[in-house]
PDB file of C-alpha atoms in Angstrom:
ATOM      1  CA  MET A  25      31.795  13.201  -1.674  1.00  0.00           C
ATOM      2  CA  GLU A  26      28.408  12.401  -0.159  1.00  0.00           C
ATOM      3  CA  LYS A  27      27.794   9.114   1.586  1.00  0.00           C
ATOM      4  CA  LEU A  28      25.635   6.658  -0.335  1.00  0.00           C
ATOM      5  CA  TRP A  29      23.934   5.260   2.767  1.00  0.00           C
ATOM      6  CA  SER A  30      22.929   8.490   4.465  1.00  0.00           C
ATOM      7  CA  LYS A  31      20.542   8.607   7.414  1.00  0.00           C
ATOM      8  CA  ASP A  32      17.666   9.905   5.259  1.00  0.00           C
ATOM      9  CA  TYR A  33      18.235   7.182   2.654  1.00  0.00           C
ATOM     10  CA  VAL A  34      18.167   4.400   5.240  1.00  0.00           C
ATOM     11  CA  LEU A  35      15.045   5.853   6.885  1.00  0.00           C
ATOM     12  CA  ASN A  36      13.324   5.980   3.491  1.00  0.00           C
ATOM     13  CA  ILE A  37      14.217   2.350   2.811  1.00  0.00           C
ATOM     14  CA  VAL A  38      12.949   1.213   6.220  1.00  0.00           C
ATOM     15  CA  GLY A  39       9.761   3.280   5.927  1.00  0.00           C
ATOM     16  CA  ASN A  40       8.957   1.938   2.467  1.00  0.00           C
ATOM     17  CA  LEU A  41       9.700  -1.628   3.570  1.00  0.00           C
ATOM     18  CA  LEU A  42       7.315  -1.312   6.518  1.00  0.00           C
ATOM     19  CA  LEU A  43       4.625   0.215   4.300  1.00  0.00           C
ATOM     20  CA  PHE A  44       5.054  -2.650   1.806  1.00  0.00           C
ATOM     21  CA  VAL A  45       4.824  -5.283   4.559  1.00  0.00           C
ATOM     22  CA  VAL A  46       1.712  -3.717   6.112  1.00  0.00           C
ATOM     23  CA  PHE A  47      -0.021  -3.476   2.730  1.00  0.00           C
ATOM     24  CA  TYR A  48       0.545  -7.135   1.884  1.00  0.00           C
ATOM     25  CA  LEU A  49      -0.302  -8.330   5.387  1.00  0.00           C
ATOM     26  CA  LEU A  50      -3.603  -6.458   5.114  1.00  0.00           C
ATOM     27  CA  MET A  51      -4.265  -8.205   1.818  1.00  0.00           C
ATOM     28  CA  VAL A  52      -3.681 -11.637   3.362  1.00  0.00           C
ATOM     29  CA  TYR A  53      -5.630 -10.778   6.513  1.00  0.00           C
ATOM     30  CA  THR A  54      -8.588  -9.500   4.480  1.00  0.00           C
ATOM     31  CA  THR A  55      -8.858 -12.882   2.771  1.00  0.00           C
ATOM     32  CA  LYS A  56      -8.510 -14.831   6.021  1.00  0.00           C
ATOM     33  CA  LEU A  57     -11.040 -12.609   7.794  1.00  0.00           C
ATOM     34  CA  ALA A  58     -13.565 -13.013   4.994  1.00  0.00           C
ATOM     35  CA  ILE A  59     -13.254 -16.808   5.138  1.00  0.00           C
ATOM     36  CA  THR A  60     -13.365 -17.215   8.931  1.00  0.00           C
ATOM     37  CA  GLU A  61     -15.702 -14.441  10.078  1.00  0.00           C
ATOM     38  CA  PHE A  62     -18.111 -14.155   7.163  1.00  0.00           C
ATOM     39  CA  ASN A  63     -18.080 -17.827   6.075  1.00  0.00           C
ATOM     40  CA  VAL A  64     -17.530 -17.094   2.397  1.00  0.00           C
ATOM     41  CA  SER A  65     -15.881 -19.339  -0.158  1.00  0.00           C
ATOM     42  CA  VAL A  66     -12.236 -19.008  -1.116  1.00  0.00           C
ATOM     43  CA  SER A  67     -13.176 -17.448  -4.448  1.00  0.00           C
ATOM     44  CA  GLU A  68     -15.336 -14.797  -2.765  1.00  0.00           C
ATOM     45  CA  ALA A  69     -12.530 -14.050  -0.316  1.00  0.00           C
ATOM     46  CA  GLY A  70     -10.157 -13.709  -3.261  1.00  0.00           C
ATOM     47  CA  LEU A  71     -12.587 -11.278  -4.841  1.00  0.00           C
ATOM     48  CA  ALA A  72     -12.573  -9.200  -1.643  1.00  0.00           C
ATOM     49  CA  SER A  73      -8.785  -9.207  -1.684  1.00  0.00           C
ATOM     50  CA  GLY A  74      -8.780  -8.202  -5.346  1.00  0.00           C
ATOM     51  CA  ILE A  75     -11.145  -5.317  -4.649  1.00  0.00           C
ATOM     52  CA  PHE A  76      -8.764  -4.194  -1.897  1.00  0.00           C
ATOM     53  CA  ILE A  77      -5.853  -4.230  -4.369  1.00  0.00           C
ATOM     54  CA  VAL A  78      -7.776  -2.321  -7.040  1.00  0.00           C
ATOM     55  CA  GLY A  79      -8.899   0.238  -4.453  1.00  0.00           C
ATOM     56  CA  ALA A  80      -5.318   0.724  -3.306  1.00  0.00           C
ATOM     57  CA  LEU A  81      -4.167   1.168  -6.909  1.00  0.00           C
ATOM     58  CA  ILE A  82      -6.846   3.764  -7.645  1.00  0.00           C
ATOM     59  CA  ALA A  83      -6.039   5.591  -4.400  1.00  0.00           C
ATOM     60  CA  ARG A  84      -2.340   5.715  -5.326  1.00  0.00           C
ATOM     61  CA  LEU A  85      -3.117   7.143  -8.756  1.00  0.00           C
ATOM     62  CA  VAL A  86      -5.427   9.817  -7.353  1.00  0.00           C
ATOM     63  CA  ILE A  87      -3.096  10.762  -4.509  1.00  0.00           C
ATOM     64  CA  SER A  88      -0.063  10.948  -6.821  1.00  0.00           C
ATOM     65  CA  ARG A  89      -1.812  13.521  -9.015  1.00  0.00           C
ATOM     66  CA  TYR A  90      -2.776  15.500  -5.933  1.00  0.00           C
ATOM     67  CA  VAL A  91       0.799  15.439  -4.597  1.00  0.00           C
ATOM     68  CA  VAL A  92       2.193  16.539  -7.970  1.00  0.00           C
ATOM     69  CA  SER A  93      -0.210  19.488  -8.044  1.00  0.00           C
ATOM     70  CA  LEU A  94       0.846  20.468  -4.509  1.00  0.00           C
ATOM     71  CA  VAL A  95       4.528  20.341  -5.444  1.00  0.00           C
ATOM     72  CA  GLU A  96       3.920  22.461  -8.541  1.00  0.00           C
ATOM     73  CA  LYS A  97       2.138  25.101  -6.437  1.00  0.00           C
ATOM     74  CA  GLU A  98       5.115  25.339  -4.071  1.00  0.00           C
ATOM     75  CA  CYS A  99       7.625  25.887  -6.893  1.00  0.00           C
TER      76      CYS A  99
END
């Protein structure tokens, strides 16, 4: 019987957790940077943060299709 908590599984969990934390810290930092450095209002900083989120979503959708096509070519 295989172990549930294998080394690869734990490394995947830690890697995804770090990626998640970095993504959301960038979102918060983008808003703070826009307010302090560029002297914009809170609503404009929120718009910048929202654009960052939408850009990340679009990038994930595009990259996922590219990765799927690469996997299909290997099989």
